[in-house]
Amino acid sequence: MKIAKTLLSVALFLCTTSVYSAGYTQHGNFITINVKKQTAHGAKVVRLQVVDDKIIRVESTNESLFKPKQSLIIVPQNAKTNFKVTENGGNVIVATSDIKAFVDENTGRVTFKDPKGKTILAESNIGGKTFSPFIVPEREIGVDSHLSESQKHGVSWHALFDSPTDEAFYGLGQHQSEELNMKSKNEDLFQYNTKVSVPFVVSNHNYGLLWDSYSYCRFGNPDGYKQLNNLFTLYDKDGNKGSLTGTYTQKDGYQIVRGEDSIYYEFALPDLAKVKAGKDLGVGCLPKGFKLNGSHVTYEGYIESPVDNLYRFILYYAGYMKVYVDGKEVVPQRWRTAWNPNSYKFTVPLRKGVKAKLLVDWYPDGDVSYCGLRAASPRSEAEQGKLSIWSEMTPDMDYYFIAGKNLDDVISGYRTLTGKAQIYPKWALGFWQSRERYKSSADIESTLSEFRKRHIPIDNIVQDWNYWKTDSWGDHTFESSRYPNPQAMLDSVHALNGRFMISVWPKFYSSVKNYKELDANGWMYHQAVKDSIYDWLGYLGSFYDAYAPGARKMFWRQMDENLYSKYKFGIDAWWMDASEPNVRDCTPMWYRKALSGSTALGSTTEYFNAYSLVNADAIYNGQRSVNPNQRVFLLTRSGFAGEQRYSTATWSGDIGTRWEDMRAQMTAGMNYSISGLPFWGMDQGGFCVENRYVAAQQLYDKTGEENEDLKEWRELQTRWNEFGCFIPLYRTHGQWPLREVWNIAPESHPAYKTIVAYDKLRYRMMPYMYSLAGAVHFNDYTIMRPLVMDFNGDANVYDIKNQWMFGPSLMACPVGEYKARSRKIYLPKQRGWYDLYTNKYYVGGQTIDADAPYDKIPVFVPEGSIIPFGPDMEWSDEKPAEFVNLYVYQGHDGEFTLYEDEGTNYNYEKGHYSTIKFIYNDKTNTLVIGDLNGSYNGMVKNRRFNIVYHCKGQTVANALDFDNISGTIVKYTGKSLSVKLK
């Protein structure tokens, strides 16, 4: 792994010139200011590093010197930038052509301004930078304690920036509370199944902040969520002061009623770990012997606030849950499977001294289940609206300010710092069929064969976990009784023009050879073994330490020897599951740290969030070391800043199969994408299944009856697949019922027909999508785009949670409600809009009621768009795009660049690719098809474009009837030509 070292060494500076002044010292592109009026918890030294014209790094410490350290996320920076350093009015001013940074010599406060002097971002006058010493708690270190005293010590810091009321914030990774604009929101930043945390936030004011911290962080309120009894006076349901009333009723009628001073049943601990937990035992504090499965639990009473405040609550839930305040349902029914709970945030205004009636209504559906309700400490809305970042443990405060002309420019700056995204293999844009799980090679081959027999487009089939012998997790071998000839299976997949992805975890049973080899070198975490944690299959094991370079090399070698080289490079993609790392579900954070540490670099407390990054490094660089010209593709359940440089995509984990879960993926995907990470997907249809859907499918299999639950299941799957057509990774996966389209519904059913239709549309879009994939690499583009990226300045788009741009030309508007047959859609004011299906034109800046029949979700095209649609295909490279339907939309100038290369190798790094630029002039109704630039092996040199001109006032029955659409056909030989459209 290439790690950029940040050392106070002149050898690493861009030049060796040193400048000394009363207020600052300059060494190359580093400017150091010793703060004059120091405080106990403030900065003593501030150091700026000019990275380029639009990026300035700010380091601050409350010690006298900066500690040497290394960065996991920042790649080496070699740009040479002209800048000027001056002093004026008690400020040190560092100015590039695009930004100015002002550092107050007295306080260390930093302010960023544009060249005209307008403030872009400023640390707050009071509390802008605060530090407190941090020592790693002993219980977090775990049994693998090889930490030095210095590694146990760091600082917690809090950065606070002023933020005007019209500002909106995005990014921070992928979270599950259906939130898009994070202004005035709180978000805990840690990694967990369905939760991906990235230390990067962007503003609609066209800047971003990337902070170089790998520890647990908080965005918003710097204080952690608190137990109810720490914030409120509690009363039971009869009005008695001191506690809420908890009523536990088993399904057999047995009942327990008791006082509850808090609702905090959010985790479980193994017996051997409880000694370090004290009284905080999570579900261990539930009534002894009470049978949760099938029970009904309520927590009710009154909460009294000490101040007037808009309180921000977080609900942790498994099973079915509702919350009421003063009789109003503030959390409609939500559900999650017992082994993988979820969090949901909501706000309630409370008045000082006024009792508010609280009811938490819970139906657990597992023998072990989880419930929690906490709240954030009260803050004024003015304070809550500021940009606030807290980091638990680092050597110092370290952030990068990235300015841009627009948000694409900001994302480009992020990738300048953290690395270029790779061009993903072309087949990765096709359809992925997965389930939990295919249990034999016969399952794999017969499923792919069925797709081909039905002529349903597909590129990729996925082998989930447990292809190994049950007692051999981590040995990376196929169980011979179920997979008698893995090479023949892979050859069969490839003969069917498919690709194969396989699940590999960083987990090993302690009995397997690979565990023992890693362990012999000190590269296994041992806490789970010491505490006798047996997984759900009944075996003992743990995870490897991916922070150790030698461990990464060994991990890859084991994969290579048992899977990759062994089967002649026949495995096309790697599914890196549980890369948070998730050693054990549903444990408290302190114990999660103990289970996955200490690391080779230091404490897990300090390196808590970056595991998936170093794990991705192992596979990416490992595969390229043995097969350097085959494109790597990784799918991981976690993610972190910089992961894009390792050709890694993230999916949103083991989400539920509910409408609210589907809606949550919309905001999750948008915020993940605007965090600078371009390839994201989800389990289309949801992973964890409600029992009612399972029962409905069983009834259908037995009797052929489609009951109400099965109708809803099929519509949910249909809507989710429509949604999935317009995100970077188009992949279905989940637990039973099976997810192949013919298992979802029979061929005559509208669910089947619709899912297949959108699959076919996906493949028609291949020239458009692959051009976007090329732009991700060459132009730092973002494919799944919150509307703020393209329509910044229209305040109406800043918090639209269920619309986004899929590239520059398609606004996807999925349906997230059962039985909805229309939905409201806002059309941004900067453009006019066309209905993709009918060509009906709408003026921008209005909200419309759009039709959304079962078989369609609304999709709109902004005027000026140019969209290349390719041939009907059953896999991504079945046919060259010799004939392209080129859709051009009247009303605005537009352009689009068609990108093509060999699709599966790294020859594009050597310049082997081609581009054709299309430019549309709306005033003259002229389309210019530019020269064919570049070349590659197998390039289409001559082709036909059927130019379909979409004009205002012209509607059609089916604008996507590609085989019968009329247009102007031109023959293209690689030379520029101009076409008059009419």
PDB file of N, CA and C in Angstrom, residues 11-44:
ATOM      1  N   ALA A  11      12.776  17.454   3.032  1.00  0.00           N
ATOM      2  CA  ALA A  11      12.934  16.625   1.839  1.00  0.00           C
ATOM      3  C   ALA A  11      11.619  16.367   1.143  1.00  0.00           C
ATOM      4  N   LEU A  12      10.521  16.433   1.867  1.00  0.00           N
ATOM      5  CA  LEU A  12       9.222  16.168   1.265  1.00  0.00           C
ATOM      6  C   LEU A  12       8.528  17.435   0.802  1.00  0.00           C
ATOM      7  N   PHE A  13       9.089  18.590   1.039  1.00  0.00           N
ATOM      8  CA  PHE A  13       8.456  19.823   0.617  1.00  0.00           C
ATOM      9  C   PHE A  13       8.661  20.010  -0.881  1.00  0.00           C
ATOM     10  N   LEU A  14       7.809  20.799  -1.465  1.00  0.00           N
ATOM     11  CA  LEU A  14       7.880  21.014  -2.909  1.00  0.00           C
ATOM     12  C   LEU A  14       9.086  21.874  -3.285  1.00  0.00           C
ATOM     13  N   CYS A  15       9.548  22.652  -2.393  1.00  0.00           N
ATOM     14  CA  CYS A  15      10.813  23.354  -2.589  1.00  0.00           C
ATOM     15  C   CYS A  15      11.479  23.477  -1.229  1.00  0.00           C
ATOM     16  N   THR A  16      12.746  23.867  -1.212  1.00  0.00           N
ATOM     17  CA  THR A  16      13.478  23.865   0.044  1.00  0.00           C
ATOM     18  C   THR A  16      13.651  25.265   0.621  1.00  0.00           C
ATOM     19  N   THR A  17      13.007  26.233  -0.019  1.00  0.00           N
ATOM     20  CA  THR A  17      13.125  27.599   0.465  1.00  0.00           C
ATOM     21  C   THR A  17      12.479  27.744   1.833  1.00  0.00           C
ATOM     22  N   SER A  18      13.148  28.415   2.741  1.00  0.00           N
ATOM     23  CA  SER A  18      12.586  28.680   4.060  1.00  0.00           C
ATOM     24  C   SER A  18      12.445  30.181   4.238  1.00  0.00           C
ATOM     25  N   VAL A  19      11.308  30.583   4.813  1.00  0.00           N
ATOM     26  CA  VAL A  19      11.050  31.984   5.083  1.00  0.00           C
ATOM     27  C   VAL A  19      10.655  32.106   6.548  1.00  0.00           C
ATOM     28  N   TYR A  20      11.235  33.080   7.239  1.00  0.00           N
ATOM     29  CA  TYR A  20      10.925  33.278   8.644  1.00  0.00           C
ATOM     30  C   TYR A  20      10.372  34.692   8.826  1.00  0.00           C
ATOM     31  N   SER A  21       9.284  34.786   9.565  1.00  0.00           N
ATOM     32  CA  SER A  21       8.675  36.077   9.829  1.00  0.00           C
ATOM     33  C   SER A  21       8.223  36.094  11.278  1.00  0.00           C
ATOM     34  N   ALA A  22       7.862  37.252  11.740  1.00  0.00           N
ATOM     35  CA  ALA A  22       7.404  37.355  13.127  1.00  0.00           C
ATOM     36  C   ALA A  22       6.178  36.510  13.371  1.00  0.00           C
ATOM     37  N   GLY A  23       5.318  36.364  12.363  1.00  0.00           N
ATOM     38  CA  GLY A  23       4.063  35.657  12.555  1.00  0.00           C
ATOM     39  C   GLY A  23       4.045  34.236  12.052  1.00  0.00           C
ATOM     40  N   TYR A  24       5.008  33.848  11.212  1.00  0.00           N
ATOM     41  CA  TYR A  24       4.939  32.517  10.611  1.00  0.00           C
ATOM     42  C   TYR A  24       6.313  32.070  10.155  1.00  0.00           C
ATOM     43  N   THR A  25       6.387  30.779   9.882  1.00  0.00           N
ATOM     44  CA  THR A  25       7.569  30.185   9.272  1.00  0.00           C
ATOM     45  C   THR A  25       7.135  29.425   8.039  1.00  0.00           C
ATOM     46  N   GLN A  26       7.857  29.582   6.953  1.00  0.00           N
ATOM     47  CA  GLN A  26       7.515  28.872   5.712  1.00  0.00           C
ATOM     48  C   GLN A  26       8.655  27.960   5.306  1.00  0.00           C
ATOM     49  N   HIS A  27       8.320  26.701   5.086  1.00  0.00           N
ATOM     50  CA  HIS A  27       9.239  25.735   4.495  1.00  0.00           C
ATOM     51  C   HIS A  27       8.544  25.149   3.278  1.00  0.00           C
ATOM     52  N   GLY A  28       8.972  25.546   2.111  1.00  0.00           N
ATOM     53  CA  GLY A  28       8.319  25.052   0.898  1.00  0.00           C
ATOM     54  C   GLY A  28       6.864  25.456   0.865  1.00  0.00           C
ATOM     55  N   ASN A  29       5.987  24.489   0.731  1.00  0.00           N
ATOM     56  CA  ASN A  29       4.549  24.793   0.671  1.00  0.00           C
ATOM     57  C   ASN A  29       3.867  24.621   2.023  1.00  0.00           C
ATOM     58  N   PHE A  30       4.637  24.568   3.092  1.00  0.00           N
ATOM     59  CA  PHE A  30       4.114  24.489   4.452  1.00  0.00           C
ATOM     60  C   PHE A  30       4.324  25.843   5.148  1.00  0.00           C
ATOM     61  N   ILE A  31       3.285  26.349   5.746  1.00  0.00           N
ATOM     62  CA  ILE A  31       3.347  27.611   6.469  1.00  0.00           C
ATOM     63  C   ILE A  31       2.902  27.345   7.906  1.00  0.00           C
ATOM     64  N   THR A  32       3.747  27.597   8.864  1.00  0.00           N
ATOM     65  CA  THR A  32       3.488  27.268  10.265  1.00  0.00           C
ATOM     66  C   THR A  32       3.314  28.544  11.071  1.00  0.00           C
ATOM     67  N   ILE A  33       2.247  28.590  11.862  1.00  0.00           N
ATOM     68  CA  ILE A  33       1.945  29.749  12.699  1.00  0.00           C
ATOM     69  C   ILE A  33       1.880  29.300  14.151  1.00  0.00           C
ATOM     70  N   ASN A  34       2.664  29.883  14.996  1.00  0.00           N
ATOM     71  CA  ASN A  34       2.576  29.651  16.433  1.00  0.00           C
ATOM     72  C   ASN A  34       1.545  30.611  17.013  1.00  0.00           C
ATOM     73  N   VAL A  35       0.502  30.067  17.600  1.00  0.00           N
ATOM     74  CA  VAL A  35      -0.599  30.876  18.112  1.00  0.00           C
ATOM     75  C   VAL A  35      -0.111  31.703  19.301  1.00  0.00           C
ATOM     76  N   LYS A  36      -0.441  32.998  19.299  1.00  0.00           N
ATOM     77  CA  LYS A  36       0.076  33.905  20.320  1.00  0.00           C
ATOM     78  C   LYS A  36      -0.695  33.805  21.630  1.00  0.00           C
ATOM     79  N   LYS A  37      -2.019  33.766  21.560  1.00  0.00           N
ATOM     80  CA  LYS A  37      -2.835  33.731  22.777  1.00  0.00           C
ATOM     81  C   LYS A  37      -3.391  32.319  22.953  1.00  0.00           C
ATOM     82  N   GLN A  38      -2.601  31.482  23.582  1.00  0.00           N
ATOM     83  CA  GLN A  38      -2.939  30.074  23.694  1.00  0.00           C
ATOM     84  C   GLN A  38      -3.870  29.831  24.881  1.00  0.00           C
ATOM     85  N   THR A  39      -4.741  28.831  24.717  1.00  0.00           N
ATOM     86  CA  THR A  39      -5.650  28.414  25.780  1.00  0.00           C
ATOM     87  C   THR A  39      -5.461  26.930  26.042  1.00  0.00           C
ATOM     88  N   ALA A  40      -5.998  26.477  27.174  1.00  0.00           N
ATOM     89  CA  ALA A  40      -5.766  25.085  27.599  1.00  0.00           C
ATOM     90  C   ALA A  40      -6.257  24.079  26.573  1.00  0.00           C
ATOM     91  N   HIS A  41      -7.380  24.372  25.950  1.00  0.00           N
ATOM     92  CA  HIS A  41      -7.952  23.411  25.011  1.00  0.00           C
ATOM     93  C   HIS A  41      -7.934  23.905  23.566  1.00  0.00           C
ATOM     94  N   GLY A  42      -7.182  24.953  23.309  1.00  0.00           N
ATOM     95  CA  GLY A  42      -7.107  25.490  21.957  1.00  0.00           C
ATOM     96  C   GLY A  42      -5.846  25.065  21.249  1.00  0.00           C
ATOM     97  N   ALA A  43      -5.697  25.542  20.021  1.00  0.00           N
ATOM     98  CA  ALA A  43      -4.526  25.210  19.217  1.00  0.00           C
ATOM     99  C   ALA A  43      -3.323  26.035  19.657  1.00  0.00           C
ATOM    100  N   LYS A  44      -2.181  25.397  19.691  1.00  0.00           N
ATOM    101  CA  LYS A  44      -0.930  26.104  19.951  1.00  0.00           C
ATOM    102  C   LYS A  44      -0.169  26.376  18.657  1.00  0.00           C
TER     103      LYS A  44
END
